[in-house]
Structures are given as structure tokens and as C-alpha cells.
XYZ file of C-alpha atoms in Angstrom:
308
model
C 0.167 0.135 0.292
C 1.557 3.419 -1.173
C 1.814 6.054 1.609
C 0.711 9.757 0.566
C 4.085 10.698 0.471
C 4.744 7.983 -2.292
C 1.847 8.644 -4.359
C 2.646 12.250 -4.305
C 6.092 11.263 -5.567
C 4.857 9.311 -8.242
C 2.500 12.263 -9.473
C 5.689 14.617 -9.394
C 7.371 12.216 -11.551
C 5.060 11.403 -13.890
C 4.436 15.467 -14.559
C 8.089 15.873 -14.545
C 8.040 12.756 -17.502
C 5.459 14.618 -19.040
C 6.779 18.191 -19.024
C 10.350 16.751 -20.019
C 8.260 15.006 -23.435
C 6.626 18.324 -23.884
C 9.904 20.227 -24.378
C 10.474 17.736 -27.434
C 9.416 17.402 -30.934
C 7.585 14.274 -32.550
C 10.335 12.504 -34.197
C 7.798 10.562 -35.825
C 5.632 13.545 -37.335
C 9.077 15.114 -38.012
C 10.378 12.221 -40.148
C 6.832 11.985 -41.712
C 6.690 15.494 -43.183
C 10.319 15.227 -44.165
C 9.725 11.623 -46.301
C 6.486 13.491 -47.911
C 8.142 16.859 -48.800
C 11.069 15.150 -50.182
C 9.081 12.440 -52.812
C 9.664 11.755 -56.205
C 5.815 12.718 -56.365
C 6.237 16.246 -55.231
C 9.010 16.458 -58.335
C 11.424 18.535 -56.607
C 8.649 21.454 -55.314
C 9.939 23.877 -57.981
C 8.076 27.523 -57.809
C 4.589 27.291 -59.837
C 4.736 23.311 -60.759
C 2.463 20.768 -59.670
C 4.693 19.256 -56.852
C 5.224 22.522 -55.137
C 1.477 22.963 -55.042
C 1.034 19.607 -53.210
C 3.743 20.790 -50.599
C 1.946 24.130 -50.133
C -1.442 21.794 -49.725
C 0.683 19.806 -46.878
C 2.129 22.826 -44.948
C -1.247 24.322 -45.199
C -3.292 21.276 -43.946
C -0.762 21.253 -40.915
C -1.537 24.997 -39.791
C -5.296 24.290 -40.185
C -5.466 21.114 -38.196
C -3.607 23.269 -35.778
C -6.075 26.147 -35.894
C -3.756 28.389 -35.757
C -4.314 32.267 -36.256
C -2.949 33.971 -39.782
C -2.987 37.355 -41.094
C -3.200 35.916 -44.794
C -6.613 34.867 -46.542
C -6.516 30.629 -45.775
C -2.289 31.350 -44.311
C -1.827 31.919 -47.963
C 0.650 34.952 -49.312
C 0.791 34.981 -53.157
C 3.454 37.122 -54.610
C 4.493 37.372 -58.497
C 7.633 38.260 -59.526
C 9.789 38.068 -62.950
C 12.874 35.263 -63.720
C 16.323 37.307 -63.509
C 16.274 37.807 -66.787
C 12.675 38.889 -67.546
C 11.284 37.070 -69.493
C 9.018 34.549 -67.383
C 6.239 35.483 -64.929
C 6.355 33.562 -61.482
C 3.149 33.267 -59.053
C 4.776 32.007 -55.652
C 2.461 31.411 -52.392
C 3.907 31.533 -48.933
C 2.291 29.993 -46.264
C 2.446 31.904 -42.881
C 0.606 31.019 -39.203
C 0.873 33.240 -36.158
C 0.857 32.389 -32.406
C 0.365 35.367 -30.199
C 2.485 35.880 -27.407
C 1.646 35.811 -23.680
C 3.693 38.381 -22.490
C 4.696 40.582 -25.409
C 3.642 42.351 -28.570
C 7.189 41.999 -30.073
C 7.966 39.027 -32.689
C 10.045 36.249 -33.806
C 9.277 35.079 -37.028
C 10.508 31.843 -37.927
C 11.354 30.556 -41.827
C 12.216 27.971 -44.010
C 11.873 27.432 -47.512
C 9.717 24.457 -48.978
C 10.455 24.912 -52.668
C 13.428 23.563 -54.587
C 14.616 23.253 -57.919
C 12.487 20.705 -59.689
C 13.446 18.146 -62.291
C 16.430 18.842 -64.213
C 19.679 17.068 -65.887
C 20.012 13.084 -65.422
C 22.640 11.901 -63.272
C 24.717 9.031 -63.690
C 21.999 6.766 -62.132
C 19.261 8.092 -64.803
C 17.591 10.336 -61.647
C 16.294 13.517 -62.853
C 14.266 14.809 -59.667
C 16.048 17.067 -57.448
C 14.315 16.052 -54.223
C 15.648 18.687 -52.116
C 15.517 16.591 -48.981
C 18.301 18.755 -46.675
C 17.248 21.736 -49.109
C 14.971 22.182 -47.759
C 12.330 19.629 -46.836
C 14.318 19.431 -43.369
C 13.798 23.013 -42.588
C 10.377 23.101 -43.197
C 9.607 19.523 -41.694
C 10.957 21.469 -38.302
C 9.184 24.616 -38.651
C 5.759 22.274 -38.706
C 6.809 20.690 -36.117
C 7.959 24.016 -34.005
C 4.305 25.323 -34.846
C 2.795 22.023 -33.263
C 4.957 22.580 -30.200
C 4.526 26.494 -29.550
C 0.547 25.810 -30.261
C 0.730 23.530 -27.294
C 3.447 25.570 -25.560
C 2.413 29.629 -25.848
C 5.293 31.511 -26.098
C 5.637 34.594 -24.327
C 6.378 36.524 -27.723
C 4.465 36.167 -30.974
C 5.907 33.752 -33.261
C 4.928 33.599 -36.890
C 5.925 30.870 -38.756
C 6.832 31.252 -42.734
C 7.230 28.763 -45.003
C 8.483 30.600 -47.914
C 8.186 29.895 -51.649
C 11.042 30.983 -54.398
C 14.127 31.153 -52.071
C 15.479 29.155 -55.225
C 14.794 31.843 -57.403
C 16.141 34.700 -55.415
C 14.620 34.870 -51.903
C 11.648 36.037 -53.485
C 9.393 34.343 -50.904
C 11.094 36.155 -48.016
C 11.048 39.504 -49.562
C 7.631 39.351 -50.112
C 7.256 38.791 -46.437
C 8.861 41.559 -45.640
C 7.157 43.832 -48.147
C 3.859 42.722 -46.955
C 4.550 42.339 -43.689
C 1.338 41.781 -41.417
C 2.754 44.351 -38.669
C 5.237 47.105 -38.467
C 8.558 46.136 -38.978
C 10.001 47.428 -35.900
C 7.812 44.856 -33.299
C 9.843 42.089 -34.816
C 13.070 41.174 -32.733
C 14.461 38.196 -34.683
C 14.393 36.044 -37.824
C 15.380 32.514 -37.496
C 16.039 30.933 -40.741
C 16.252 27.183 -40.923
C 18.074 25.840 -44.475
C 19.730 23.063 -44.546
C 19.777 21.037 -41.142
C 19.946 17.464 -41.640
C 23.277 15.775 -42.388
C 26.684 17.156 -41.942
C 29.885 14.214 -41.398
C 31.724 16.054 -38.647
C 28.055 16.546 -36.648
C 28.417 20.605 -37.005
C 25.159 22.353 -37.322
C 25.981 26.303 -37.635
C 24.450 29.554 -36.435
C 25.170 32.199 -38.574
C 24.234 36.131 -37.731
C 25.884 36.518 -34.000
C 28.502 38.657 -35.658
C 25.934 41.588 -36.329
C 24.087 41.209 -32.644
C 26.862 39.433 -30.205
C 23.758 39.577 -27.306
C 22.075 36.465 -29.395
C 25.550 34.715 -29.145
C 25.497 35.239 -25.358
C 22.086 33.730 -24.964
C 22.966 30.658 -26.921
C 26.518 29.881 -25.898
C 25.082 27.590 -22.768
C 23.228 25.655 -24.995
C 26.082 24.998 -27.545
C 28.293 23.505 -24.384
C 28.588 19.442 -25.426
C 25.605 19.828 -27.538
C 24.613 17.159 -30.194
C 24.767 18.378 -33.135
C 28.018 20.545 -32.098
C 26.256 24.356 -32.437
C 29.189 26.397 -34.022
C 29.194 30.037 -34.602
C 30.375 31.431 -37.571
C 30.290 31.849 -41.384
C 29.054 36.019 -40.751
C 32.213 37.681 -41.162
C 32.149 40.821 -43.571
C 34.640 40.360 -46.545
C 35.198 35.955 -46.499
C 33.134 35.672 -49.736
C 31.321 32.514 -50.013
C 32.179 32.111 -46.477
C 29.981 34.805 -45.486
C 26.127 33.188 -45.216
C 24.774 36.653 -44.356
C 22.975 36.555 -47.623
C 22.789 33.275 -48.552
C 18.836 32.490 -47.772
C 15.665 33.996 -46.627
C 17.265 35.427 -43.276
C 18.698 38.395 -45.842
C 15.746 39.878 -46.782
C 15.529 40.869 -42.911
C 19.059 41.481 -42.558
C 18.602 43.888 -45.400
C 15.815 45.483 -43.107
C 18.025 45.844 -40.480
C 16.530 43.205 -38.398
C 18.495 40.565 -36.390
C 18.638 37.034 -37.884
C 19.774 33.678 -36.816
C 20.557 31.155 -39.551
C 20.583 27.711 -38.640
C 22.372 25.342 -41.596
C 24.990 22.978 -42.572
C 27.722 23.595 -44.595
C 27.468 22.245 -48.356
C 27.885 18.449 -49.223
C 28.331 16.492 -51.751
C 24.320 16.123 -52.757
C 23.824 19.705 -52.629
C 21.594 20.956 -55.355
C 21.954 17.671 -56.980
C 18.986 14.656 -57.455
C 20.922 12.458 -54.688
C 19.776 14.915 -52.040
C 17.336 12.267 -51.419
C 15.613 11.347 -48.078
C 17.818 8.046 -48.012
C 20.946 10.066 -47.365
C 20.026 12.128 -44.720
C 21.371 11.684 -41.085
C 17.859 10.906 -39.273
C 19.662 11.074 -35.445
C 21.718 14.238 -36.806
C 18.402 15.552 -38.108
C 16.215 14.925 -35.246
C 18.746 16.278 -32.742
C 19.276 19.442 -34.682
C 15.833 20.523 -34.849
C 15.332 19.225 -31.114
C 18.387 21.678 -30.446
C 17.226 24.829 -32.631
C 14.201 24.415 -30.485
C 15.899 24.826 -27.216
C 17.310 27.906 -28.893
C 14.049 29.213 -29.867
C 13.068 28.682 -26.140
C 15.901 30.373 -24.927
C 15.737 33.421 -27.016
C 11.634 33.679 -26.254
C 13.006 33.783 -22.610
C 15.694 36.247 -22.595
C 15.316 38.373 -25.534
C 14.283 42.035 -24.337
C 15.989 41.679 -20.785
C 17.918 43.762 -19.956
């Protein structure tokens, strides 16, 4: 027979265990999203093409099931743009959801692009579908799970979750979001961008952007200690050419508006922008751990941003 003290300890232990699980993303759902978004059926998710639209519908359904808010009709922010040479008109669509903050009207904007480069030249194996598993089904799947997490664990600051289109065509979705943002840009404290987070032979995940805002590094340094993946700061020093990632993905649109950013990603690998960037070539342990580490970073930032 249990004493009252034993029962209390059991209850507290169960509560603590549940809290611990609440701090993690659903590995099953994360992988399921990655597999769907990088499948051959989606034909590389090129902007304006059928597979891209199927990816958009998948993201939209996820936000709808969570019953999240949005400042755009049906979560969709359409935009148009011309190709670099001006000979082709594209129609892109961002999918944008919002979770209000419990303590602040300031915002964190979490972004990941869901488009990729589509179908192209065949490789030696005869494969012409550029699946874009790491680039960027990985970041998009993580964004969806983070939306799920914060729908159950409301943040102090409002969070916008923006699955962006047309990154591969010149960061067009990010520029459209910044151009037609639903709040004054002055309310945005930070952009957290995820682009390629599912594999690295050295076990390293980089966070770029702290060179311009050293206070962000101070917030995250403790989480980097003995982390897996190994969280490294860098790739943001001006004048270092291709080694400077400041304008390499969607966070550049925020940087150009002088909004602080943190870009989580890995260094290029042998399958970058090739048909071999497939789900079978990602590192599942790395991917799940990277997504959970980024979530921990966002939680810490939500706690510490605006503190004196």
C-alpha cells in the first residue's frame, strides 16, 4: 500500500516526465513530413509547378489542423515576380501562421523555404528529380513541428511561422513577406531561419548572424556546450566571400531591413543541388537532434530577448 508521500512523489514524477516530453518534438511526425516533402511524387517542388503546390497544401493542412491564427486569407500570401532575365513571370505563395505571445507584442519570425529546383539534368543513375531533402524539406519539416509545439506551449513573444516559396529563385518569398508584413517591422525582434539542417559528417550545425548581434551569441552559448549536433557560431564575417552566409538564404531579406537574424544550417555536402539529395542520404539522428536543438535555442531566446 502506497503512503501519501509515495503517491505524491509518483504524481510529481509523472508530471515531470510529461513536461520533459513536452520539450521535445515528435520524431515520428518530423520524419513523416520530411519523407513526404522530399518524395519523387513532388518532383522537386519547383515554384509554380504541381509538386510545389502539393507541398504547399501539406503545410496548409498542418496549420489548419492546429487551428492557428493568420493575417493572410487561408494562411496564403500570394506574390508574383519575374525571372532574373525578365522573360518569365512566376506566381509564388508563402504559407504563414501566427501564435500570439502571452507577455509581449514583439515578434520572432521563424522561416524555412519549402521550394526546391524541380526536375533537371539526369545523373549517372538516370535520376532527374532534385528532391531537396536537406534543401529544404528538413527546415520545413522542423518548422511544422515547432508550430505544433508552440501551439501547445504558448510563447512569451508572438511567433510567425512562415513557410516560404521561391527561395531558389532569388529569395523571392522572403522579400514578399517583408514587403507585405502584417505588423510594423519594428515589432520584429528576430528572424530564425532554417535551411539545410539534416546532415553533416562532422556532426556540426552552424548558427550564423551573431557577428552582427553579439547579444544573441551570449544567450545561446550555454546551449552550445557539449551539444549534439555541435552548435558552432560563424559564417558571418564580412569580406570572407562565400564563407559569409549573411545573404545566402531567406534571412537576407530581414538583414536588409536591419532586423537581427539567426540562420541555422550545415555546410554544403556532396549532394547539394543534386538528385542525390534524397531522404535516404540524410542522417536521421542528426536531423532530429538538430531540430530539437534549434527548438531549445528558440525557447531560450523567447525567455531572454528584451531582458536588460
